[in-house]
DNA sequence: TTGTAGGCGTTATCAC
DNA sequence: GTGATAACGCCTACAA
């Protein structure tokens, strides 16, 4: 497979595919111009004469030249890469967001650098150090545990997009989902179905969104004139197992309920299983509402009524916003409002 | 936040956190040695006198020096980053593998660069170009569509670990899961439960593992003296919806069956829903077995009997193997054998 | 408009 | 052992 004689037809493709090292300097030499000219053409940094431009373009194609981002990074300070701090790369919710980020970024010639903070501020800080040392041009942080101040400081260094909180600072753009409204919608849906004894499986209160969802639940209750009962609120941890255990505790407590609103889908799945084990049918005996609209919600049994959160859109928007920031523009995009997806896990109280 | 006077207690932490640019050269100057010496200490490239070493170590700590991987990459030819070609970053199965990769890599000081090929050879090739241009030190390719030859060629350029196929080549290590045996186990489980009319929802045959699973299904049938019936095999595409549709077609075909073996869990979830809609209970009326043991299998209703595939382990092993390749060693790790996880979706034929 | 020169932060190759 | 001195591949003043 050495590029012997047959390197005729498409030397470009051949070279590119084979990974021959073609440098900008070689391109310059090949068409008798200076390296700077080639660089300028590559970056559109200045106006060059059409003839040279064309000659260079051809040389680039023929030689199969690919600029070296490493060198570019060292010299120009830009690496065309952006850091993405997620919490767990295999999260069913954030995974979809990552995908959105990837799509948007790669389309713009940027590469994402994914790192996971595992819901741990210390680890997140380490992640950020890694990203910084890799000289990313900007960062997207998906709902981290970092303090607002840390973020503001980070934003002084480079453009930052943060999700899951409201925050204003120079060089920083925050994208927040209306968790309160989502939870209100979910609870209202159950109320409108005639349910009054609505249990709530909450998320870990250290998550800001978990707190908001609890607020939304309470607000809906209040608006409907239903008294808030702490005994109906079960703490969970956003994982299936905790939803399952929450329901077990709930049933064991003998506190009557006809519906459950789970602060996320994963816990709702666990809750459904717990109900199933106890011989309670969804929705016949108990109505169940989740939150997030994970990919699996549509095919769970029964299909889960839930609050749709546009994770994919979140990712895209975060990426686009960062790109705008990087281009010196001011992002203005906002997340779509929460929407109730009524499926088969809820029904009117008999 | 400029480092004014108060830069006392922990200048290191301060500098590190604030992102002040401390260069190797500054460290060298700080303790009166040459940059080369500092470099050598950093990389263990040569023996340096204990005194200097200590002085340098202290200076590094005090200044909060963090080596710049970009510059390192340019100079040394290594970037301490490895490319990971996955198919979809939000895949419930591969996501877990990515996590394993990330863990193992970051522990060794390497950063993964994730790119998605979306089951498309062309796109995969582009991904590889991107990774190559980013000068990754090696690549991990999760079950791609690339030809064996492409991979062999790639491996001539840099160390490569590939999963999902058997292949031997210099600089290349292949990690394959025993799909045949897994499918055989699943089918055998149903047979041992007394089932004879076992439907099979297959994956897309262009996936090599899908073909293997079909083979395993047939082998088990044959071993039990049960005739293979093409009418019981429904083509699927590895997604929930295709499992659902497969079951609908199956039922409509009026071909009798008492059990279903789905070539992956996602399709099994869809299948379960289809059965549910048709009023067929799992496992009372129909037994159902999946493949993969996704995170959701344990909490589906009913909990899904399936073949456990150690995705996390797959990721770790791939990473470790690449690290070994990078270190000039020869990897020897192999994936654990498939295991049947018997849960509640199967039961003996009445 | 285009070329020259210096530098980005390290590592590698030499001498000393 | 240790220190100069080149690269590494590109960008960006600055000069022409």
Short mmCIF file of N, CA, C and O in Angstrom, two decimals, chain A residues 42-143:
data_model
loop_
_atom_site.label_atom_id
_atom_site.label_comp_id
_atom_site.label_asym_id
_atom_site.label_seq_id
_atom_site.Cartn_x
_atom_site.Cartn_y
_atom_site.Cartn_z
N UNK A 42 -6.10 30.04 4.03
CA UNK A 42 -6.76 29.07 4.88
C UNK A 42 -7.70 29.73 5.88
O UNK A 42 -8.80 29.24 6.14
N UNK A 43 -7.26 30.83 6.43
CA UNK A 43 -8.05 31.45 7.48
C UNK A 43 -8.85 32.65 7.02
O UNK A 43 -9.55 33.27 7.81
N UNK A 44 -8.71 33.00 5.76
CA UNK A 44 -9.43 34.16 5.28
C UNK A 44 -9.00 35.41 6.03
O UNK A 44 -9.78 36.33 6.24
N UNK A 45 -7.76 35.42 6.44
CA UNK A 45 -7.25 36.52 7.25
C UNK A 45 -7.02 37.79 6.44
O UNK A 45 -6.96 38.89 6.97
N UNK A 46 -6.82 37.63 5.15
CA UNK A 46 -6.56 38.81 4.33
C UNK A 46 -6.95 38.52 2.89
O UNK A 46 -7.22 37.38 2.52
N UNK A 47 -6.96 39.55 2.11
CA UNK A 47 -7.34 39.38 0.72
C UNK A 47 -6.10 39.02 -0.10
O UNK A 47 -5.09 39.71 -0.03
N UNK A 48 -6.23 37.95 -0.82
CA UNK A 48 -5.10 37.57 -1.68
C UNK A 48 -5.57 37.52 -3.12
O UNK A 48 -6.75 37.33 -3.38
N UNK A 49 -4.65 37.68 -4.00
CA UNK A 49 -5.01 37.73 -5.41
C UNK A 49 -5.63 36.40 -5.85
O UNK A 49 -5.20 35.33 -5.42
N UNK A 50 -6.63 36.50 -6.67
CA UNK A 50 -7.37 35.32 -7.13
C UNK A 50 -6.46 34.25 -7.71
O UNK A 50 -6.68 33.06 -7.46
N UNK A 51 -5.45 34.67 -8.47
CA UNK A 51 -4.58 33.66 -9.10
C UNK A 51 -3.89 32.82 -8.04
O UNK A 51 -3.95 31.60 -8.05
N UNK A 52 -3.28 33.51 -7.11
CA UNK A 52 -2.56 32.78 -6.07
C UNK A 52 -3.51 31.89 -5.28
O UNK A 52 -3.23 30.74 -4.97
N UNK A 53 -4.61 32.48 -4.98
CA UNK A 53 -5.61 31.72 -4.21
C UNK A 53 -5.92 30.41 -4.91
O UNK A 53 -5.93 29.34 -4.30
N UNK A 54 -6.13 30.55 -6.20
CA UNK A 54 -6.50 29.35 -6.94
C UNK A 54 -5.35 28.34 -6.96
O UNK A 54 -5.54 27.15 -6.76
N UNK A 55 -4.17 28.86 -7.22
CA UNK A 55 -3.00 27.99 -7.25
C UNK A 55 -2.86 27.24 -5.93
O UNK A 55 -2.66 26.03 -5.88
N UNK A 56 -2.99 28.00 -4.87
CA UNK A 56 -2.86 27.39 -3.55
C UNK A 56 -3.96 26.36 -3.31
O UNK A 56 -3.69 25.26 -2.82
N UNK A 57 -5.16 26.74 -3.65
CA UNK A 57 -6.26 25.81 -3.45
C UNK A 57 -5.99 24.49 -4.17
O UNK A 57 -6.22 23.42 -3.62
N UNK A 58 -5.50 24.62 -5.37
CA UNK A 58 -5.24 23.41 -6.13
C UNK A 58 -4.14 22.59 -5.45
O UNK A 58 -4.25 21.39 -5.28
N UNK A 59 -3.10 23.30 -5.06
CA UNK A 59 -1.98 22.60 -4.41
C UNK A 59 -2.47 21.87 -3.16
O UNK A 59 -2.12 20.72 -2.91
N UNK A 60 -3.31 22.55 -2.42
CA UNK A 60 -3.83 21.94 -1.20
C UNK A 60 -4.57 20.65 -1.53
O UNK A 60 -4.37 19.62 -0.90
N UNK A 61 -5.40 20.75 -2.56
CA UNK A 61 -6.18 19.58 -2.95
C UNK A 61 -5.26 18.46 -3.45
O UNK A 61 -5.41 17.31 -3.05
N UNK A 62 -4.33 18.83 -4.28
CA UNK A 62 -3.47 17.81 -4.87
C UNK A 62 -2.56 17.13 -3.86
O UNK A 62 -2.30 15.93 -3.95
N UNK A 63 -2.09 17.94 -2.95
CA UNK A 63 -1.20 17.35 -1.95
C UNK A 63 -1.99 16.67 -0.83
O UNK A 63 -1.45 15.92 -0.03
N UNK A 64 -3.26 16.97 -0.77
CA UNK A 64 -4.07 16.40 0.30
C UNK A 64 -3.64 16.97 1.64
O UNK A 64 -3.58 16.28 2.65
N UNK A 65 -3.40 18.24 1.61
CA UNK A 65 -2.94 18.90 2.83
C UNK A 65 -4.05 19.04 3.86
O UNK A 65 -5.17 19.44 3.55
N UNK A 66 -3.75 18.68 5.09
CA UNK A 66 -4.69 18.88 6.19
C UNK A 66 -3.96 19.68 7.26
O UNK A 66 -2.94 19.23 7.78
N UNK A 67 -4.47 20.84 7.57
CA UNK A 67 -3.80 21.67 8.57
C UNK A 67 -3.71 20.93 9.90
O UNK A 67 -4.60 20.16 10.25
N UNK A 68 -2.66 21.14 10.58
CA UNK A 68 -2.45 20.48 11.86
C UNK A 68 -2.99 21.34 13.00
O UNK A 68 -2.45 22.37 13.32
N UNK A 69 -4.09 20.88 13.60
CA UNK A 69 -4.74 21.67 14.64
C UNK A 69 -3.82 21.89 15.85
O UNK A 69 -3.94 22.88 16.55
N UNK A 70 -2.94 20.95 16.05
CA UNK A 70 -2.02 21.06 17.19
C UNK A 70 -1.15 22.29 17.00
O UNK A 70 -1.06 23.16 17.87
N UNK A 71 -0.56 22.36 15.84
CA UNK A 71 0.32 23.48 15.56
C UNK A 71 -0.49 24.78 15.55
O UNK A 71 -0.07 25.80 16.09
N UNK A 72 -1.63 24.70 14.96
CA UNK A 72 -2.51 25.85 14.93
C UNK A 72 -2.79 26.34 16.33
O UNK A 72 -2.78 27.54 16.60
N UNK A 73 -3.08 25.39 17.19
CA UNK A 73 -3.39 25.73 18.57
C UNK A 73 -2.23 26.42 19.24
O UNK A 73 -2.38 27.42 19.92
N UNK A 74 -1.05 25.88 19.02
CA UNK A 74 0.12 26.45 19.67
C UNK A 74 0.35 27.87 19.16
O UNK A 74 0.59 28.79 19.95
N UNK A 75 0.26 28.01 17.88
CA UNK A 75 0.58 29.30 17.29
C UNK A 75 -0.52 30.33 17.48
O UNK A 75 -0.28 31.44 17.94
N UNK A 76 -1.71 29.96 17.11
CA UNK A 76 -2.78 30.93 17.08
C UNK A 76 -3.59 31.04 18.34
O UNK A 76 -4.39 31.95 18.51
N UNK A 77 -3.39 30.12 19.26
CA UNK A 77 -4.16 30.19 20.47
C UNK A 77 -5.54 29.56 20.32
O UNK A 77 -6.24 29.37 21.30
N UNK A 78 -5.94 29.22 19.10
CA UNK A 78 -7.23 28.55 18.95
C UNK A 78 -6.99 27.08 18.64
O UNK A 78 -6.08 26.73 17.91
N UNK A 79 -7.83 26.24 19.17
CA UNK A 79 -7.65 24.81 18.91
C UNK A 79 -8.84 24.24 18.15
O UNK A 79 -8.86 23.08 17.80
N UNK A 80 -9.84 25.09 17.92
CA UNK A 80 -11.05 24.61 17.27
C UNK A 80 -11.64 23.41 18.02
O UNK A 80 -12.22 22.53 17.43
N UNK A 81 -11.43 23.42 19.30
CA UNK A 81 -12.05 22.37 20.09
C UNK A 81 -12.73 23.02 21.29
O UNK A 81 -12.26 24.05 21.78
N UNK A 82 -13.84 22.46 21.70
CA UNK A 82 -14.50 23.02 22.87
C UNK A 82 -14.72 21.92 23.89
O UNK A 82 -14.98 20.77 23.55
N UNK A 83 -14.58 22.28 25.13
CA UNK A 83 -14.74 21.31 26.20
C UNK A 83 -16.20 21.18 26.57
O UNK A 83 -16.93 22.16 26.57
N UNK A 84 -16.61 19.96 26.84
CA UNK A 84 -17.98 19.74 27.27
C UNK A 84 -17.94 18.96 28.58
O UNK A 84 -17.50 17.82 28.61
N UNK A 85 -18.37 19.61 29.63
CA UNK A 85 -18.41 18.93 30.91
C UNK A 85 -19.79 18.36 31.10
O UNK A 85 -20.76 19.10 31.24
N UNK A 86 -19.88 17.05 31.07
CA UNK A 86 -21.17 16.42 31.34
C UNK A 86 -21.02 15.71 32.67
O UNK A 86 -19.96 15.74 33.28
N UNK A 87 -22.08 15.09 33.11
CA UNK A 87 -21.97 14.44 34.42
C UNK A 87 -21.68 12.96 34.30
O UNK A 87 -20.94 12.39 35.08
N UNK A 88 -22.28 12.33 33.33
CA UNK A 88 -21.99 10.92 33.07
C UNK A 88 -22.24 10.72 31.60
O UNK A 88 -23.30 11.05 31.08
N UNK A 89 -21.26 10.24 30.93
CA UNK A 89 -21.37 10.13 29.48
C UNK A 89 -22.43 9.13 29.06
O UNK A 89 -22.92 9.16 27.94
N UNK A 90 -22.82 8.26 29.98
CA UNK A 90 -23.84 7.27 29.62
C UNK A 90 -25.21 7.61 30.20
O UNK A 90 -26.07 6.76 30.30
N UNK A 91 -25.40 8.85 30.56
CA UNK A 91 -26.70 9.24 31.07
C UNK A 91 -27.72 9.25 29.93
O UNK A 91 -27.48 9.81 28.87
N UNK A 92 -28.87 8.61 30.15
CA UNK A 92 -29.86 8.56 29.07
C UNK A 92 -30.36 9.95 28.70
O UNK A 92 -30.74 10.18 27.55
N UNK A 93 -30.36 10.84 29.64
CA UNK A 93 -30.82 12.19 29.31
C UNK A 93 -29.73 13.02 28.65
O UNK A 93 -29.88 13.50 27.53
N UNK A 94 -28.60 13.15 29.31
CA UNK A 94 -27.54 13.98 28.76
C UNK A 94 -26.91 13.42 27.50
O UNK A 94 -26.39 14.15 26.67
N UNK A 95 -26.98 12.11 27.37
CA UNK A 95 -26.43 11.51 26.17
C UNK A 95 -27.02 12.13 24.92
O UNK A 95 -26.31 12.43 23.96
N UNK A 96 -28.30 12.34 24.97
CA UNK A 96 -28.97 12.93 23.81
C UNK A 96 -28.51 14.37 23.60
O UNK A 96 -28.33 14.84 22.48
N UNK A 97 -28.28 15.05 24.69
CA UNK A 97 -27.79 16.43 24.59
C UNK A 97 -26.39 16.43 23.96
O UNK A 97 -26.09 17.25 23.09
N UNK A 98 -25.58 15.50 24.38
CA UNK A 98 -24.23 15.41 23.83
C UNK A 98 -24.29 15.24 22.33
O UNK A 98 -23.50 15.80 21.58
N UNK A 99 -25.23 14.46 21.93
CA UNK A 99 -25.38 14.23 20.50
C UNK A 99 -25.69 15.52 19.77
O UNK A 99 -25.15 15.81 18.71
N UNK A 100 -26.58 16.30 20.34
CA UNK A 100 -26.91 17.58 19.74
C UNK A 100 -25.69 18.48 19.66
O UNK A 100 -25.44 19.15 18.66
N UNK A 101 -24.92 18.47 20.72
CA UNK A 101 -23.71 19.29 20.76
C UNK A 101 -22.76 18.84 19.67
O UNK A 101 -22.23 19.65 18.91
N UNK A 102 -22.58 17.56 19.59
CA UNK A 102 -21.65 17.01 18.62
C UNK A 102 -22.05 17.41 17.20
O UNK A 102 -21.21 17.86 16.41
N UNK A 103 -23.30 17.26 16.90
CA UNK A 103 -23.79 17.59 15.56
C UNK A 103 -23.46 19.03 15.19
O UNK A 103 -22.88 19.31 14.14
N UNK A 104 -23.87 19.90 16.07
CA UNK A 104 -23.72 21.32 15.78
C UNK A 104 -22.25 21.74 15.70
O UNK A 104 -21.85 22.51 14.84
N UNK A 105 -21.48 21.23 16.60
CA UNK A 105 -20.07 21.60 16.68
C UNK A 105 -19.29 21.09 15.47
O UNK A 105 -18.54 21.83 14.84
N UNK A 106 -19.48 19.84 15.16
CA UNK A 106 -18.67 19.26 14.09
C UNK A 106 -19.02 19.92 12.77
O UNK A 106 -18.18 20.06 11.89
N UNK A 107 -20.24 20.34 12.68
CA UNK A 107 -20.65 21.03 11.46
C UNK A 107 -19.88 22.33 11.29
O UNK A 107 -19.65 22.80 10.19
N UNK A 108 -19.49 22.91 12.41
CA UNK A 108 -18.77 24.17 12.36
C UNK A 108 -17.27 23.95 12.39
O UNK A 108 -16.49 24.89 12.53
N UNK A 109 -16.87 22.70 12.27
CA UNK A 109 -15.43 22.43 12.25
C UNK A 109 -14.81 22.32 13.63
O UNK A 109 -13.59 22.20 13.75
N UNK A 110 -15.63 22.36 14.65
CA UNK A 110 -15.09 22.23 16.00
C UNK A 110 -15.21 20.78 16.48
O UNK A 110 -16.09 20.06 16.05
N UNK A 111 -14.34 20.41 17.36
CA UNK A 111 -14.44 19.08 17.96
C UNK A 111 -14.75 19.22 19.44
O UNK A 111 -14.12 20.01 20.13
N UNK A 112 -15.71 18.45 19.91
CA UNK A 112 -16.01 18.47 21.33
C UNK A 112 -15.04 17.58 22.08
O UNK A 112 -14.58 16.56 21.56
N UNK A 113 -14.75 17.98 23.28
CA UNK A 113 -13.90 17.18 24.16
C UNK A 113 -14.76 16.87 25.37
O UNK A 113 -15.01 17.75 26.19
N UNK A 114 -15.26 15.64 25.45
CA UNK A 114 -16.19 15.31 26.53
C UNK A 114 -15.48 14.84 27.78
O UNK A 114 -14.61 13.98 27.72
N UNK A 115 -15.87 15.38 28.90
CA UNK A 115 -15.34 14.91 30.18
C UNK A 115 -16.51 14.80 31.16
O UNK A 115 -17.49 15.51 31.04
N UNK A 116 -16.39 13.91 32.11
CA UNK A 116 -17.51 13.68 33.04
C UNK A 116 -17.17 14.09 34.46
O UNK A 116 -16.14 13.71 34.99
N UNK A 117 -18.06 14.84 35.04
CA UNK A 117 -17.84 15.32 36.40
C UNK A 117 -18.46 14.44 37.47
O UNK A 117 -18.16 14.57 38.64
N UNK A 118 -19.34 13.53 37.04
CA UNK A 118 -19.99 12.61 38.00
C UNK A 118 -20.61 13.33 39.17
O UNK A 118 -20.49 12.87 40.32
N UNK A 119 -21.25 14.44 38.91
CA UNK A 119 -21.98 15.15 39.95
C UNK A 119 -21.11 15.48 41.15
O UNK A 119 -21.56 15.47 42.28
N UNK A 120 -19.86 15.75 40.88
CA UNK A 120 -18.95 15.99 41.99
C UNK A 120 -18.13 17.25 41.67
O UNK A 120 -17.35 17.27 40.73
N UNK A 121 -18.34 18.26 42.46
CA UNK A 121 -17.70 19.56 42.18
C UNK A 121 -16.18 19.41 42.05
O UNK A 121 -15.57 20.01 41.17
N UNK A 122 -15.61 18.62 42.89
CA UNK A 122 -14.16 18.46 42.87
C UNK A 122 -13.72 17.87 41.53
O UNK A 122 -12.80 18.36 40.88
N UNK A 123 -14.42 16.84 41.14
CA UNK A 123 -14.09 16.19 39.89
C UNK A 123 -14.33 17.15 38.72
O UNK A 123 -13.56 17.17 37.76
N UNK A 124 -15.37 17.90 38.83
CA UNK A 124 -15.66 18.86 37.77
C UNK A 124 -14.53 19.86 37.63
O UNK A 124 -14.14 20.24 36.53
N UNK A 125 -14.02 20.28 38.74
CA UNK A 125 -12.91 21.23 38.71
C UNK A 125 -11.72 20.60 37.99
O UNK A 125 -11.05 21.23 37.18
N UNK A 126 -11.49 19.34 38.29
CA UNK A 126 -10.38 18.64 37.61
C UNK A 126 -10.64 18.59 36.11
O UNK A 126 -9.74 18.83 35.31
N UNK A 127 -11.87 18.28 35.76
CA UNK A 127 -12.23 18.23 34.34
C UNK A 127 -11.90 19.54 33.68
O UNK A 127 -11.35 19.59 32.58
N UNK A 128 -12.27 20.59 34.33
CA UNK A 128 -12.05 21.92 33.75
C UNK A 128 -10.56 22.19 33.60
O UNK A 128 -10.14 22.79 32.61
N UNK A 129 -9.79 21.72 34.55
CA UNK A 129 -8.34 21.90 34.41
C UNK A 129 -7.82 21.16 33.18
O UNK A 129 -7.00 21.67 32.43
N UNK A 130 -8.30 19.94 33.03
CA UNK A 130 -7.88 19.15 31.87
C UNK A 130 -8.23 19.89 30.58
O UNK A 130 -7.41 20.06 29.69
N UNK A 131 -9.46 20.36 30.53
CA UNK A 131 -9.90 21.07 29.33
C UNK A 131 -9.07 22.32 29.11
O UNK A 131 -8.68 22.64 27.99
N UNK A 132 -8.82 23.01 30.19
CA UNK A 132 -8.05 24.23 30.06
C UNK A 132 -6.65 23.92 29.54
O UNK A 132 -6.12 24.59 28.67
N UNK A 133 -6.09 22.88 30.11
CA UNK A 133 -4.72 22.54 29.70
C UNK A 133 -4.71 22.10 28.23
O UNK A 133 -3.70 22.23 27.55
N UNK A 134 -5.84 21.59 27.78
CA UNK A 134 -5.90 21.20 26.36
C UNK A 134 -6.23 22.40 25.50
O UNK A 134 -6.48 22.26 24.30
N UNK A 135 -6.33 23.52 26.12
CA UNK A 135 -6.53 24.78 25.39
C UNK A 135 -7.81 24.81 24.56
O UNK A 135 -7.79 25.26 23.40
N UNK A 136 -8.88 24.33 25.13
CA UNK A 136 -10.14 24.42 24.40
C UNK A 136 -10.49 25.90 24.22
O UNK A 136 -10.09 26.74 25.02
N UNK A 137 -11.23 26.18 23.18
CA UNK A 137 -11.58 27.57 22.90
C UNK A 137 -12.75 28.06 23.74
O UNK A 137 -12.98 29.26 23.87
N UNK A 138 -13.49 27.13 24.28
CA UNK A 138 -14.65 27.49 25.08
C UNK A 138 -15.18 26.25 25.77
O UNK A 138 -14.70 25.15 25.51
N UNK A 139 -16.15 26.43 26.64
CA UNK A 139 -16.69 25.26 27.34
C UNK A 139 -18.20 25.30 27.42
O UNK A 139 -18.81 26.36 27.51
N UNK A 140 -18.75 24.10 27.39
CA UNK A 140 -20.18 23.93 27.64
C UNK A 140 -20.26 23.09 28.90
O UNK A 140 -19.65 22.03 28.98
N UNK A 141 -20.98 23.58 29.87
CA UNK A 141 -21.08 22.82 31.11
C UNK A 141 -22.53 22.46 31.34
O UNK A 141 -23.39 23.33 31.48
N UNK A 142 -22.78 21.17 31.35
CA UNK A 142 -24.14 20.70 31.53
C UNK A 142 -24.47 20.57 33.01
O UNK A 142 -24.00 19.63 33.67
N UNK A 143 -25.23 21.52 33.50
CA UNK A 143 -25.74 21.45 34.86
C UNK A 143 -24.73 20.98 35.88
O UNK A 143 -24.89 19.95 36.51
#
